PDB file of C-alpha atoms in Angstrom:
ATOM      1  CA  MET A   1      12.448   5.855 -10.256  1.00 35.00           C
ATOM      2  CA  GLU A   2      14.718   5.420  -7.023  1.00 39.00           C
ATOM      3  CA  THR A   3      13.076   6.633  -3.958  1.00 43.00           C
ATOM      4  CA  ASP A   4      13.903   6.672  -0.199  1.00 47.00           C
ATOM      5  CA  VAL A   5      10.887   4.356   0.157  1.00 52.00           C
ATOM      6  CA  ILE A   6      12.857   1.651  -1.731  1.00 54.00           C
ATOM      7  CA  LYS A   7      15.695   2.091   0.255  1.00 66.00           C
ATOM      8  CA  ILE A   8      14.142   2.058   3.737  1.00 75.00           C
ATOM      9  CA  SER A   9      12.427  -1.299   2.769  1.00 75.00           C
ATOM     10  CA  PHE A  10      16.025  -2.715   1.731  1.00 81.00           C
ATOM     11  CA  ILE A  11      17.660  -1.515   4.658  1.00 86.00           C
ATOM     12  CA  GLN A  12      15.088  -2.936   7.305  1.00 87.00           C
ATOM     13  CA  SER A  13      14.971  -6.243   5.694  1.00 86.00           C
ATOM     14  CA  CYS A  14      19.097  -6.071   6.019  1.00 89.00           C
ATOM     15  CA  ILE A  15      18.860  -5.173   9.748  1.00 93.00           C
ATOM     16  CA  GLU A  16      16.392  -8.011  10.182  1.00 91.00           C
ATOM     17  CA  ASN A  17      18.427 -10.444   8.473  1.00 90.00           C
ATOM     18  CA  SER A  18      21.791  -9.601   9.986  1.00 93.00           C
ATOM     19  CA  TYR A  19      23.124 -11.242  13.061  1.00 91.00           C
ATOM     20  CA  ASP A  20      25.937 -11.201  15.992  1.00 90.00           C
ATOM     21  CA  PHE A  21      28.914  -8.715  14.676  1.00 90.00           C
ATOM     22  CA  THR A  22      27.121  -8.176  11.699  1.00 93.00           C
ATOM     23  CA  PHE A  23      24.120  -6.700  13.298  1.00 94.00           C
ATOM     24  CA  GLU A  24      26.348  -5.041  15.821  1.00 93.00           C
ATOM     25  CA  ASN A  25      28.130  -3.133  13.455  1.00 93.00           C
ATOM     26  CA  ILE A  26      25.170  -1.808  11.434  1.00 94.00           C
ATOM     27  CA  SER A  27      23.576  -0.749  14.968  1.00 95.00           C
ATOM     28  CA  ASN A  28      26.673   0.962  15.857  1.00 93.00           C
ATOM     29  CA  PHE A  29      26.976   2.893  12.597  1.00 92.00           C
ATOM     30  CA  ILE A  30      23.396   3.993  12.839  1.00 94.00           C
ATOM     31  CA  LEU A  31      23.626   4.983  16.291  1.00 94.00           C
ATOM     32  CA  ARG A  32      26.818   7.012  15.625  1.00 90.00           C
ATOM     33  CA  LEU A  33      24.616   8.720  12.661  1.00 88.00           C
ATOM     34  CA  VAL A  34      21.939   9.835  15.220  1.00 88.00           C
ATOM     35  CA  HIS A  35      23.640  10.579  18.244  1.00 85.00           C
ATOM     36  CA  VAL A  36      26.969  12.584  18.248  1.00 73.00           C
ATOM     37  CA  ASN A  37      28.147  11.587  21.640  1.00 81.00           C
ATOM     38  CA  TYR A  38      27.520   7.479  21.010  1.00 89.00           C
ATOM     39  CA  TYR A  39      30.657   5.295  21.836  1.00 88.00           C
ATOM     40  CA  PRO A  40      30.560   1.747  20.550  1.00 89.00           C
ATOM     41  CA  THR A  41      32.522  -0.635  22.739  1.00 85.00           C
ATOM     42  CA  ARG A  42      34.629  -3.671  21.655  1.00 65.00           C
ATOM     43  CA  SER A  43      32.762  -6.445  20.328  1.00 60.00           C
ATOM     44  CA  VAL A  44      34.059  -8.880  23.064  1.00 54.00           C
ATOM     45  CA  HIS A  45      34.804  -8.568  26.761  1.00 51.00           C
ATOM     46  CA  ASP A  46      32.702  -5.333  26.986  1.00 51.00           C
ATOM     47  CA  ASN A  47      31.200  -6.090  30.394  1.00 65.00           C
ATOM     48  CA  LYS A  48      27.866  -6.649  29.070  1.00 76.00           C
ATOM     49  CA  VAL A  49      27.897  -2.762  27.647  1.00 87.00           C
ATOM     50  CA  ASP A  50      27.574  -2.619  23.799  1.00 90.00           C
ATOM     51  CA  GLY A  51      27.495   1.004  23.646  1.00 91.00           C
ATOM     52  CA  LEU A  52      27.629   4.381  25.767  1.00 91.00           C
ATOM     53  CA  TYR A  53      25.935   7.740  25.314  1.00 89.00           C
ATOM     54  CA  TYR A  54      27.542  10.379  27.603  1.00 88.00           C
ATOM     55  CA  ASN A  55      24.717  12.669  28.669  1.00 87.00           C
ATOM     56  CA  SER A  56      26.428  14.543  31.506  1.00 86.00           C
ATOM     57  CA  LEU A  57      29.568  14.143  33.890  1.00 85.00           C
ATOM     58  CA  ASN A  58      27.747  11.620  35.972  1.00 90.00           C
ATOM     59  CA  LYS A  59      24.902  10.223  33.692  1.00 92.00           C
ATOM     60  CA  ARG A  60      25.189   7.926  31.129  1.00 93.00           C
ATOM     61  CA  THR A  61      22.717   6.013  28.385  1.00 95.00           C
ATOM     62  CA  PHE A  62      23.756   2.280  27.748  1.00 95.00           C
ATOM     63  CA  PHE A  63      23.088   0.118  24.723  1.00 96.00           C
ATOM     64  CA  SER A  64      22.825  -3.840  25.045  1.00 94.00           C
ATOM     65  CA  MET A  65      22.786  -5.395  21.632  1.00 95.00           C
ATOM     66  CA  TYR A  66      21.397  -8.890  20.786  1.00 94.00           C
ATOM     67  CA  ALA A  67      20.943 -10.588  17.560  1.00 94.00           C
ATOM     68  CA  PRO A  68      21.391 -14.562  17.451  1.00 91.00           C
ATOM     69  CA  LYS A  69      20.824 -16.527  14.383  1.00 88.00           C
ATOM     70  CA  LYS A  70      17.857 -18.143  16.050  1.00 89.00           C
ATOM     71  CA  HIS A  71      15.872 -16.524  18.764  1.00 92.00           C
ATOM     72  CA  ASP A  72      14.494 -18.455  22.034  1.00 91.00           C
ATOM     73  CA  TRP A  73      12.683 -16.258  24.333  1.00 91.00           C
ATOM     74  CA  LYS A  74      12.415 -18.493  27.104  1.00 87.00           C
ATOM     75  CA  LYS A  75      15.744 -20.095  26.903  1.00 86.00           C
ATOM     76  CA  LYS A  76      17.920 -17.458  25.878  1.00 92.00           C
ATOM     77  CA  ASP A  77      16.721 -14.203  25.113  1.00 93.00           C
ATOM     78  CA  LYS A  78      15.421 -13.530  28.718  1.00 93.00           C
ATOM     79  CA  THR A  79      18.935 -14.733  30.092  1.00 93.00           C
ATOM     80  CA  LYS A  80      20.579 -12.374  27.568  1.00 93.00           C
ATOM     81  CA  VAL A  81      18.307  -9.556  29.222  1.00 95.00           C
ATOM     82  CA  ASP A  82      18.965 -10.361  32.847  1.00 94.00           C
ATOM     83  CA  ASN A  83      22.704 -10.424  32.191  1.00 93.00           C
ATOM     84  CA  ASP A  84      22.878  -7.339  30.401  1.00 94.00           C
ATOM     85  CA  VAL A  85      21.089  -5.628  32.994  1.00 94.00           C
ATOM     86  CA  GLU A  86      23.106  -6.975  35.609  1.00 94.00           C
ATOM     87  CA  GLY A  87      26.242  -6.001  33.902  1.00 93.00           C
ATOM     88  CA  ILE A  88      24.934  -2.358  33.643  1.00 94.00           C
ATOM     89  CA  LYS A  89      23.754  -2.136  37.300  1.00 94.00           C
ATOM     90  CA  GLU A  90      27.536  -3.448  37.969  1.00 94.00           C
ATOM     91  CA  PHE A  91      29.055  -0.840  35.612  1.00 93.00           C
ATOM     92  CA  LEU A  92      27.281   1.936  37.276  1.00 94.00           C
ATOM     93  CA  ILE A  93      28.163   0.966  40.863  1.00 95.00           C
ATOM     94  CA  ARG A  94      32.007   0.434  39.757  1.00 93.00           C
ATOM     95  CA  HIS A  95      32.200   4.011  38.336  1.00 93.00           C
ATOM     96  CA  GLU A  96      29.678   5.695  40.584  1.00 94.00           C
ATOM     97  CA  LEU A  97      27.046   6.805  37.742  1.00 94.00           C
ATOM     98  CA  GLU A  98      23.637   7.361  37.333  1.00 95.00           C
ATOM     99  CA  LEU A  99      21.584   5.666  34.828  1.00 95.00           C
ATOM    100  CA  LYS A 100      19.721   7.968  32.343  1.00 95.00           C
ATOM    101  CA  LYS A 101      18.599   5.293  29.859  1.00 95.00           C
ATOM    102  CA  TRP A 102      19.016   1.899  28.754  1.00 96.00           C
ATOM    103  CA  TYR A 103      18.229   0.817  25.097  1.00 96.00           C
ATOM    104  CA  PHE A 104      17.954  -2.995  24.331  1.00 96.00           C
ATOM    105  CA  VAL A 105      18.992  -3.378  20.574  1.00 97.00           C
ATOM    106  CA  ILE A 106      17.440  -6.571  18.922  1.00 96.00           C
ATOM    107  CA  ASN A 107      16.905  -7.692  15.309  1.00 94.00           C
ATOM    108  CA  ARG A 108      13.438  -8.552  15.721  1.00 91.00           C
ATOM    109  CA  GLU A 109      10.252  -7.104  16.508  1.00 91.00           C
ATOM    110  CA  LEU A 110       8.818  -7.954  20.127  1.00 91.00           C
ATOM    111  CA  SER A 111       5.616  -9.402  21.616  1.00 90.00           C
ATOM    112  CA  GLY A 112       3.704  -7.391  24.400  1.00 90.00           C
ATOM    113  CA  ASP A 113       4.687  -9.731  26.964  1.00 92.00           C
ATOM    114  CA  GLU A 114       8.820  -9.488  26.015  1.00 94.00           C
ATOM    115  CA  ILE A 115       8.373  -5.731  25.802  1.00 94.00           C
ATOM    116  CA  GLU A 116       6.759  -5.598  29.345  1.00 94.00           C
ATOM    117  CA  TYR A 117       9.104  -8.072  30.583  1.00 95.00           C
ATOM    118  CA  ILE A 118      12.324  -5.582  29.443  1.00 95.00           C
ATOM    119  CA  LYS A 119      10.545  -2.344  30.218  1.00 94.00           C
ATOM    120  CA  THR A 120      10.453  -3.307  34.000  1.00 93.00           C
ATOM    121  CA  LYS A 121      14.009  -4.473  34.447  1.00 92.00           C
ATOM    122  CA  PHE A 122      14.606  -1.013  36.269  1.00 92.00           C
ATOM    123  CA  ASP A 123      12.671   0.741  38.712  1.00 89.00           C
ATOM    124  CA  ASP A 124      11.637   3.632  36.373  1.00 93.00           C
ATOM    125  CA  PRO A 125      10.134   1.904  33.008  1.00 92.00           C
ATOM    126  CA  ASN A 126      10.777   5.472  31.099  1.00 94.00           C
ATOM    127  CA  LYS A 127      14.542   4.856  31.604  1.00 95.00           C
ATOM    128  CA  VAL A 128      14.281   1.817  29.551  1.00 96.00           C
ATOM    129  CA  ASP A 129      13.554   1.821  25.669  1.00 96.00           C
ATOM    130  CA  ILE A 130      13.745  -0.771  22.968  1.00 96.00           C
ATOM    131  CA  ILE A 131      15.421  -0.549  19.367  1.00 96.00           C
ATOM    132  CA  THR A 132      14.144  -3.097  16.939  1.00 94.00           C
ATOM    133  CA  PRO A 133      14.247  -2.903  12.915  1.00 92.00           C
ATOM    134  CA  SER A 134      11.007  -0.577  12.833  1.00 90.00           C
ATOM    135  CA  LYS A 135      12.707   1.607  15.432  1.00 92.00           C
ATOM    136  CA  PHE A 136      15.710   1.763  13.606  1.00 93.00           C
ATOM    137  CA  ILE A 137      13.722   3.087  10.439  1.00 90.00           C
ATOM    138  CA  GLU A 138      12.110   5.599  12.648  1.00 88.00           C
ATOM    139  CA  LEU A 139      15.240   6.886  13.700  1.00 90.00           C
ATOM    140  CA  ILE A 140      17.247   7.075  10.288  1.00 88.00           C
ATOM    141  CA  VAL A 141      14.263   8.563   8.828  1.00 81.00           C
ATOM    142  CA  LYS A 142      13.764  11.366  11.386  1.00 84.00           C
ATOM    143  CA  LYS A 143      17.211  12.281  11.314  1.00 84.00           C
ATOM    144  CA  ASP A 144      17.515  12.211   7.510  1.00 79.00           C
ATOM    145  CA  VAL A 145      20.054   9.800   7.099  1.00 82.00           C
ATOM    146  CA  VAL A 146      18.421   7.072   4.899  1.00 81.00           C
ATOM    147  CA  THR A 147      21.178   7.606   1.860  1.00 77.00           C
ATOM    148  CA  GLU A 148      24.089   7.305   4.439  1.00 82.00           C
ATOM    149  CA  THR A 149      22.324   4.235   5.761  1.00 87.00           C
ATOM    150  CA  ALA A 150      21.784   2.822   2.334  1.00 84.00           C
ATOM    151  CA  ARG A 151      25.297   3.325   1.342  1.00 81.00           C
ATOM    152  CA  PHE A 152      27.027   1.803   4.393  1.00 85.00           C
ATOM    153  CA  LEU A 153      24.722  -1.401   3.748  1.00 85.00           C
ATOM    154  CA  ASN A 154      25.942  -1.086  -0.251  1.00 77.00           C
ATOM    155  CA  LEU A 155      22.272  -0.665  -1.270  1.00 73.00           C
ATOM    156  CA  ILE A 156      22.746   2.675  -2.961  1.00 62.00           C
ATOM    157  CA  ASN A 157      22.274   1.181  -6.207  1.00 53.00           C
ATOM    158  CA  TYR A 158      19.250  -1.241  -4.788  1.00 49.00           C
ATOM    159  CA  ASN A 159      20.783  -4.268  -6.382  1.00 49.00           C
ATOM    160  CA  VAL A 160      19.297  -6.617  -3.542  1.00 56.00           C
ATOM    161  CA  PRO A 161      17.447  -9.389  -5.318  1.00 68.00           C
ATOM    162  CA  LEU A 162      13.916  -9.639  -4.517  1.00 73.00           C
ATOM    163  CA  THR A 163      14.278 -12.965  -3.540  1.00 73.00           C
ATOM    164  CA  ASP A 164      16.657 -12.066  -0.779  1.00 70.00           C
ATOM    165  CA  LEU A 165      13.865 -10.380   1.120  1.00 76.00           C
ATOM    166  CA  GLN A 166      11.564 -11.933   3.640  1.00 81.00           C
ATOM    167  CA  PRO A 167       8.035 -11.944   2.434  1.00 89.00           C
ATOM    168  CA  HIS A 168       6.938  -8.842   4.467  1.00 88.00           C
ATOM    169  CA  ALA A 169       9.820  -6.657   3.282  1.00 84.00           C
ATOM    170  CA  PHE A 170       9.196  -8.221  -0.413  1.00 88.00           C
ATOM    171  CA  LEU A 171       5.420  -7.225  -0.193  1.00 91.00           C
ATOM    172  CA  LYS A 172       6.339  -3.493   0.936  1.00 86.00           C
ATOM    173  CA  HIS A 173       8.910  -2.923  -1.594  1.00 83.00           C
ATOM    174  CA  VAL A 174       6.723  -4.389  -4.358  1.00 90.00           C
ATOM    175  CA  LEU A 175       3.616  -2.374  -3.327  1.00 90.00           C
ATOM    176  CA  HIS A 176       5.474   0.811  -3.608  1.00 84.00           C
ATOM    177  CA  SER A 177       7.174  -0.158  -6.880  1.00 85.00           C
ATOM    178  CA  LEU A 178       3.567  -0.956  -8.386  1.00 91.00           C
ATOM    179  CA  VAL A 179       2.964   2.735  -7.818  1.00 87.00           C
ATOM    180  CA  GLU A 180       6.065   4.042  -9.406  1.00 83.00           C
ATOM    181  CA  MET A 181       5.733   1.986 -12.503  1.00 88.00           C
ATOM    182  CA  LYS A 182       2.698   3.929 -13.656  1.00 87.00           C
ATOM    183  CA  THR A 183       5.209   6.440 -15.403  1.00 84.00           C
ATOM    184  CA  TRP A 184       7.048   3.436 -17.211  1.00 88.00           C
ATOM    185  CA  GLY A 185       6.532   2.539 -20.579  1.00 91.00           C
ATOM    186  CA  LYS A 186       4.907  -0.488 -21.579  1.00 94.00           C
ATOM    187  CA  GLU A 187       7.935  -3.098 -22.353  1.00 93.00           C
ATOM    188  CA  GLU A 188       9.581  -1.808 -19.079  1.00 92.00           C
ATOM    189  CA  ILE A 189       6.273  -2.568 -17.192  1.00 94.00           C
ATOM    190  CA  LEU A 190       5.794  -6.044 -18.763  1.00 95.00           C
ATOM    191  CA  LYS A 191       9.409  -6.747 -17.925  1.00 93.00           C
ATOM    192  CA  ARG A 192       9.149  -5.732 -14.188  1.00 92.00           C
ATOM    193  CA  LEU A 193       5.966  -7.192 -13.512  1.00 95.00           C
ATOM    194  CA  GLU A 194       7.500 -10.803 -15.125  1.00 93.00           C
ATOM    195  CA  HIS A 195      10.284 -10.316 -12.819  1.00 91.00           C
ATOM    196  CA  ILE A 196       8.048 -10.036  -9.637  1.00 93.00           C
ATOM    197  CA  THR A 197       6.006 -13.026 -10.287  1.00 92.00           C
ATOM    198  CA  ASP A 198       8.991 -14.995 -11.279  1.00 90.00           C
ATOM    199  CA  ALA A 199      10.535 -13.987  -7.620  1.00 90.00           C
ATOM    200  CA  ILE A 200       7.577 -15.032  -6.000  1.00 91.00           C
ATOM    201  CA  VAL A 201       7.720 -18.356  -7.587  1.00 87.00           C
ATOM    202  CA  ASP A 202      11.313 -18.810  -6.797  1.00 85.00           C
ATOM    203  CA  LEU A 203      10.508 -18.141  -3.153  1.00 83.00           C
ATOM    204  CA  THR A 204       8.653 -21.286  -3.321  1.00 79.00           C
ATOM    205  CA  TYR A 205      12.036 -23.584  -3.285  1.00 61.00           C
ATOM    206  CA  VAL A 206      10.531 -25.775  -6.128  1.00 54.00           C
ATOM    207  CA  ASP A 207      12.959 -27.261  -8.601  1.00 52.00           C
ATOM    208  CA  ASN A 208      12.755 -25.298 -11.917  1.00 49.00           C
ATOM    209  CA  GLU A 209      11.468 -28.382 -13.847  1.00 44.00           C
ATOM    210  CA  GLU A 210       8.791 -28.783 -11.607  1.00 50.00           C
ATOM    211  CA  LYS A 211       7.291 -25.172 -11.339  1.00 50.00           C
ATOM    212  CA  ILE A 212       3.833 -25.035 -12.058  1.00 49.00           C
ATOM    213  CA  ARG A 213       3.237 -21.476 -13.372  1.00 51.00           C
ATOM    214  CA  GLU A 214      -0.471 -21.775 -13.929  1.00 48.00           C
ATOM    215  CA  SER A 215      -2.114 -19.514 -11.203  1.00 44.00           C
ATOM    216  CA  LYS A 216      -5.513 -21.739 -11.347  1.00 47.00           C
ATOM    217  CA  ASN A 217      -3.354 -24.753 -10.225  1.00 59.00           C
ATOM    218  CA  PHE A 218      -4.532 -25.679  -6.656  1.00 60.00           C
ATOM    219  CA  MET A 219      -0.862 -27.196  -5.648  1.00 73.00           C
ATOM    220  CA  PHE A 220       0.724 -24.077  -7.077  1.00 78.00           C
ATOM    221  CA  ARG A 221      -1.524 -21.659  -5.077  1.00 83.00           C
ATOM    222  CA  HIS A 222      -0.816 -23.522  -1.872  1.00 84.00           C
ATOM    223  CA  MET A 223       2.997 -23.791  -2.535  1.00 84.00           C
ATOM    224  CA  ILE A 224       3.150 -20.118  -2.713  1.00 89.00           C
ATOM    225  CA  ARG A 225       0.931 -19.775   0.360  1.00 89.00           C
ATOM    226  CA  ALA A 226       3.121 -22.208   2.541  1.00 88.00           C
ATOM    227  CA  TYR A 227       6.459 -20.963   1.483  1.00 88.00           C
ATOM    228  CA  THR A 228       5.771 -17.202   1.643  1.00 92.00           C
ATOM    229  CA  ARG A 229       3.719 -16.935   4.640  1.00 92.00           C
ATOM    230  CA  ILE A 230       4.092 -13.792   6.629  1.00 93.00           C
ATOM    231  CA  PRO A 231       4.002 -14.097  10.399  1.00 90.00           C
ATOM    232  CA  LYS A 232       1.302 -12.149  12.043  1.00 88.00           C
ATOM    233  CA  LYS A 233       3.622  -9.980  14.025  1.00 85.00           C
ATOM    234  CA  LYS A 234       5.152  -8.781  10.873  1.00 87.00           C
ATOM    235  CA  ARG A 235       1.971  -8.369   8.878  1.00 91.00           C
ATOM    236  CA  LYS A 236       1.000  -4.958   7.980  1.00 90.00           C
ATOM    237  CA  SER A 237      -2.259  -3.172   6.485  1.00 92.00           C
ATOM    238  CA  PHE A 238      -1.944  -1.166   3.369  1.00 92.00           C
ATOM    239  CA  ALA A 239      -4.777   1.405   2.383  1.00 91.00           C
ATOM    240  CA  TYR A 240      -5.021   2.028  -1.563  1.00 92.00           C
ATOM    241  CA  TYR A 241      -5.732   5.750  -1.217  1.00 84.00           C
ATOM    242  CA  ASP A 242      -5.100   8.647  -3.690  1.00 80.00           C
ATOM    243  CA  GLY A 243      -2.895   6.161  -6.100  1.00 86.00           C
ATOM    244  CA  VAL A 244      -0.600   5.133  -3.562  1.00 85.00           C
ATOM    245  CA  PHE A 245      -0.308   2.258  -0.787  1.00 88.00           C
ATOM    246  CA  ILE A 246      -0.142   3.878   2.723  1.00 85.00           C
ATOM    247  CA  GLU A 247       0.962   1.548   5.613  1.00 83.00           C
ATOM    248  CA  LEU A 248      -1.471   1.888   8.318  1.00 85.00           C
ATOM    249  CA  SER A 249      -0.541   2.227  11.997  1.00 77.00           C
ATOM    250  CA  HIS A 250      -3.232  -0.690  12.895  1.00 84.00           C
ATOM    251  CA  LEU A 251      -3.682  -4.059  11.463  1.00 88.00           C
ATOM    252  CA  GLN A 252      -6.647  -5.206   9.992  1.00 87.00           C
ATOM    253  CA  GLU A 253      -8.065  -8.675  10.229  1.00 86.00           C
ATOM    254  CA  ALA A 254      -9.437  -9.219   6.784  1.00 88.00           C
ATOM    255  CA  GLU A 255      -7.045  -9.823   3.970  1.00 91.00           C
ATOM    256  CA  PHE A 256      -8.799  -7.484   1.318  1.00 91.00           C
ATOM    257  CA  ALA A 257     -11.667  -5.003   2.351  1.00 90.00           C
ATOM    258  CA  LYS A 258     -13.521  -1.872   1.109  1.00 89.00           C
ATOM    259  CA  THR A 259     -13.895   1.081   3.219  1.00 87.00           C
ATOM    260  CA  LYS A 260     -17.441   3.142   3.225  1.00 83.00           C
ATOM    261  CA  ASP A 261     -15.289   5.876   1.180  1.00 81.00           C
ATOM    262  CA  LYS A 262     -14.387   3.349  -1.169  1.00 82.00           C
ATOM    263  CA  HIS A 263     -10.753   3.028  -0.470  1.00 88.00           C
ATOM    264  CA  TYR A 264      -9.164  -0.562  -0.452  1.00 92.00           C
ATOM    265  CA  ILE A 265      -7.268  -2.114   2.318  1.00 93.00           C
ATOM    266  CA  LEU A 266      -4.953  -5.046   2.092  1.00 94.00           C
ATOM    267  CA  THR A 267      -3.560  -7.063   4.720  1.00 95.00           C
ATOM    268  CA  PRO A 268      -1.758  -9.952   3.038  1.00 95.00           C
ATOM    269  CA  TYR A 269      -1.337 -13.065   4.867  1.00 95.00           C
ATOM    270  CA  ASP A 270       1.313 -14.397   2.394  1.00 95.00           C
ATOM    271  CA  LEU A 271       2.550 -13.250  -1.266  1.00 95.00           C
ATOM    272  CA  TRP A 272      -0.435 -15.237  -3.028  1.00 94.00           C
ATOM    273  CA  PHE A 273      -2.529 -12.039  -3.160  1.00 94.00           C
ATOM    274  CA  LEU A 274       0.285 -10.038  -4.393  1.00 96.00           C
ATOM    275  CA  TYR A 275       0.972 -12.445  -7.420  1.00 95.00           C
ATOM    276  CA  ARG A 276      -2.555 -12.264  -8.321  1.00 94.00           C
ATOM    277  CA  ILE A 277      -2.384  -8.312  -8.449  1.00 96.00           C
ATOM    278  CA  VAL A 278       0.733  -8.586 -10.315  1.00 97.00           C
ATOM    279  CA  LYS A 279      -0.503 -11.077 -12.924  1.00 96.00           C
ATOM    280  CA  ARG A 280      -3.843  -9.123 -13.503  1.00 96.00           C
ATOM    281  CA  LEU A 281      -1.868  -5.920 -14.016  1.00 97.00           C
ATOM    282  CA  ARG A 282       0.172  -7.699 -16.715  1.00 96.00           C
ATOM    283  CA  THR A 283      -3.136  -9.054 -18.331  1.00 96.00           C
ATOM    284  CA  LEU A 284      -4.541  -5.797 -18.034  1.00 97.00           C
ATOM    285  CA  VAL A 285      -1.598  -4.098 -19.971  1.00 97.00           C
ATOM    286  CA  ILE A 286      -1.033  -6.603 -22.647  1.00 97.00           C
ATOM    287  CA  GLN A 287      -4.943  -6.807 -23.617  1.00 96.00           C
ATOM    288  CA  ASN A 288      -5.761  -3.378 -22.854  1.00 95.00           C
ATOM    289  CA  ASN A 289      -2.861  -1.356 -22.689  1.00 95.00           C
ATOM    290  CA  GLN A 290      -3.660  -0.106 -19.879  1.00 95.00           C
ATOM    291  CA  TYR A 291      -1.941  -0.154 -16.322  1.00 96.00           C
ATOM    292  CA  SER A 292      -4.206   0.766 -13.624  1.00 96.00           C
ATOM    293  CA  ILE A 293      -3.900  -0.846  -9.759  1.00 96.00           C
ATOM    294  CA  GLU A 294      -7.273   0.578  -9.256  1.00 94.00           C
ATOM    295  CA  VAL A 295      -9.039  -1.054 -12.158  1.00 95.00           C
ATOM    296  CA  VAL A 296      -7.346  -4.589 -11.066  1.00 95.00           C
ATOM    297  CA  LEU A 297      -8.347  -3.923  -6.991  1.00 95.00           C
ATOM    298  CA  ASN A 298     -11.657  -3.575  -8.154  1.00 91.00           C
ATOM    299  CA  GLU A 299     -11.970  -6.629 -10.446  1.00 92.00           C
ATOM    300  CA  MET A 300     -10.266  -8.651  -7.455  1.00 92.00           C
ATOM    301  CA  TYR A 301     -12.889  -7.219  -4.942  1.00 90.00           C
ATOM    302  CA  LEU A 302     -16.011  -7.829  -6.943  1.00 86.00           C
ATOM    303  CA  PRO A 303     -16.666 -11.590  -6.117  1.00 80.00           C
ATOM    304  CA  ILE A 304     -16.129 -10.270  -2.504  1.00 76.00           C
ATOM    305  CA  GLN A 305     -18.940  -7.944  -2.924  1.00 70.00           C
ATOM    306  CA  THR A 306     -21.305 -10.109  -4.397  1.00 70.00           C
ATOM    307  CA  ARG A 307     -20.706 -12.641  -1.894  1.00 72.00           C
ATOM    308  CA  LEU A 308     -21.422 -10.149   0.844  1.00 61.00           C
ATOM    309  CA  GLU A 309     -24.626  -8.819  -0.968  1.00 59.00           C
ATOM    310  CA  ARG A 310     -26.107 -12.758  -1.278  1.00 66.00           C
ATOM    311  CA  ILE A 311     -25.318 -12.934   2.691  1.00 60.00           C
ATOM    312  CA  ILE A 312     -27.249  -9.676   3.445  1.00 59.00           C
ATOM    313  CA  VAL A 313     -30.074 -10.534   1.004  1.00 52.00           C
ATOM    314  CA  LYS A 314     -30.321 -13.922   2.542  1.00 62.00           C
ATOM    315  CA  ARG A 315     -30.568 -12.490   6.181  1.00 66.00           C
ATOM    316  CA  ASN A 316     -33.109 -10.167   5.252  1.00 64.00           C
ATOM    317  CA  GLY A 317     -35.165 -13.040   3.780  1.00 58.00           C
TER     318      GLY A 317
END
């Protein structure tokens, strides 16, 4: 079943993986959808102004876009911010205008220090905001333009290969897919689960003849961990609650935990954890003719629970 959740995960991945003029085109399209009075400027010789929003006769909102193939905050990104701010200040003076707001639009999430630096480039921090890929998702969901954006990105049929997704986007998409699969038939479920595990293996960039598919193999496990590592700034925590995975607003440190009210929280550091879930689901379907995420999570948490109980017993003497 096709859902906006699937579209959103693909859209965010497309934004994160785009750069230069492609990123600018995507950004301009979304901004035109959500802001009626938004006007993009030409791609070159734009006087450091990539987009304008007409608030009133003498007030303007400015948009500066930045998406290189490779980011370097100290050597390149900070300089880009400084140059854009100077260009906007000159524009305001030249046209005798007032600044309503300035948006710095970028194709990655930022650290606290980076956000602080950008927010203080004008005297009033409230006049500065940042649009990252996750912020774009908030905008298109709030304005209910998910389908229009997906169509623009040629995602309307969701034919984007899993291996084209970055590990964090891959994880989010597959977790939601696993929930949807509860209503599928057995053969369809098995085919999809095998497709997911194959995609994870493909992400290890190992030659087909050398692929080791046995999950107990030490090297295989470490290859997946190494090649599908999720950077901490892109890591997310998901709670399995009432039959669905819910993305949490705060990041949990433990990769796998259980709350007092018996809800599971997942914070995968890579795709190995997901690989284990999918393999266990497939075994459960084949051996017991049952598809249950909760059963699999219970099985996976049991060794952790046993270990914790032993520690408690040891501490209590």
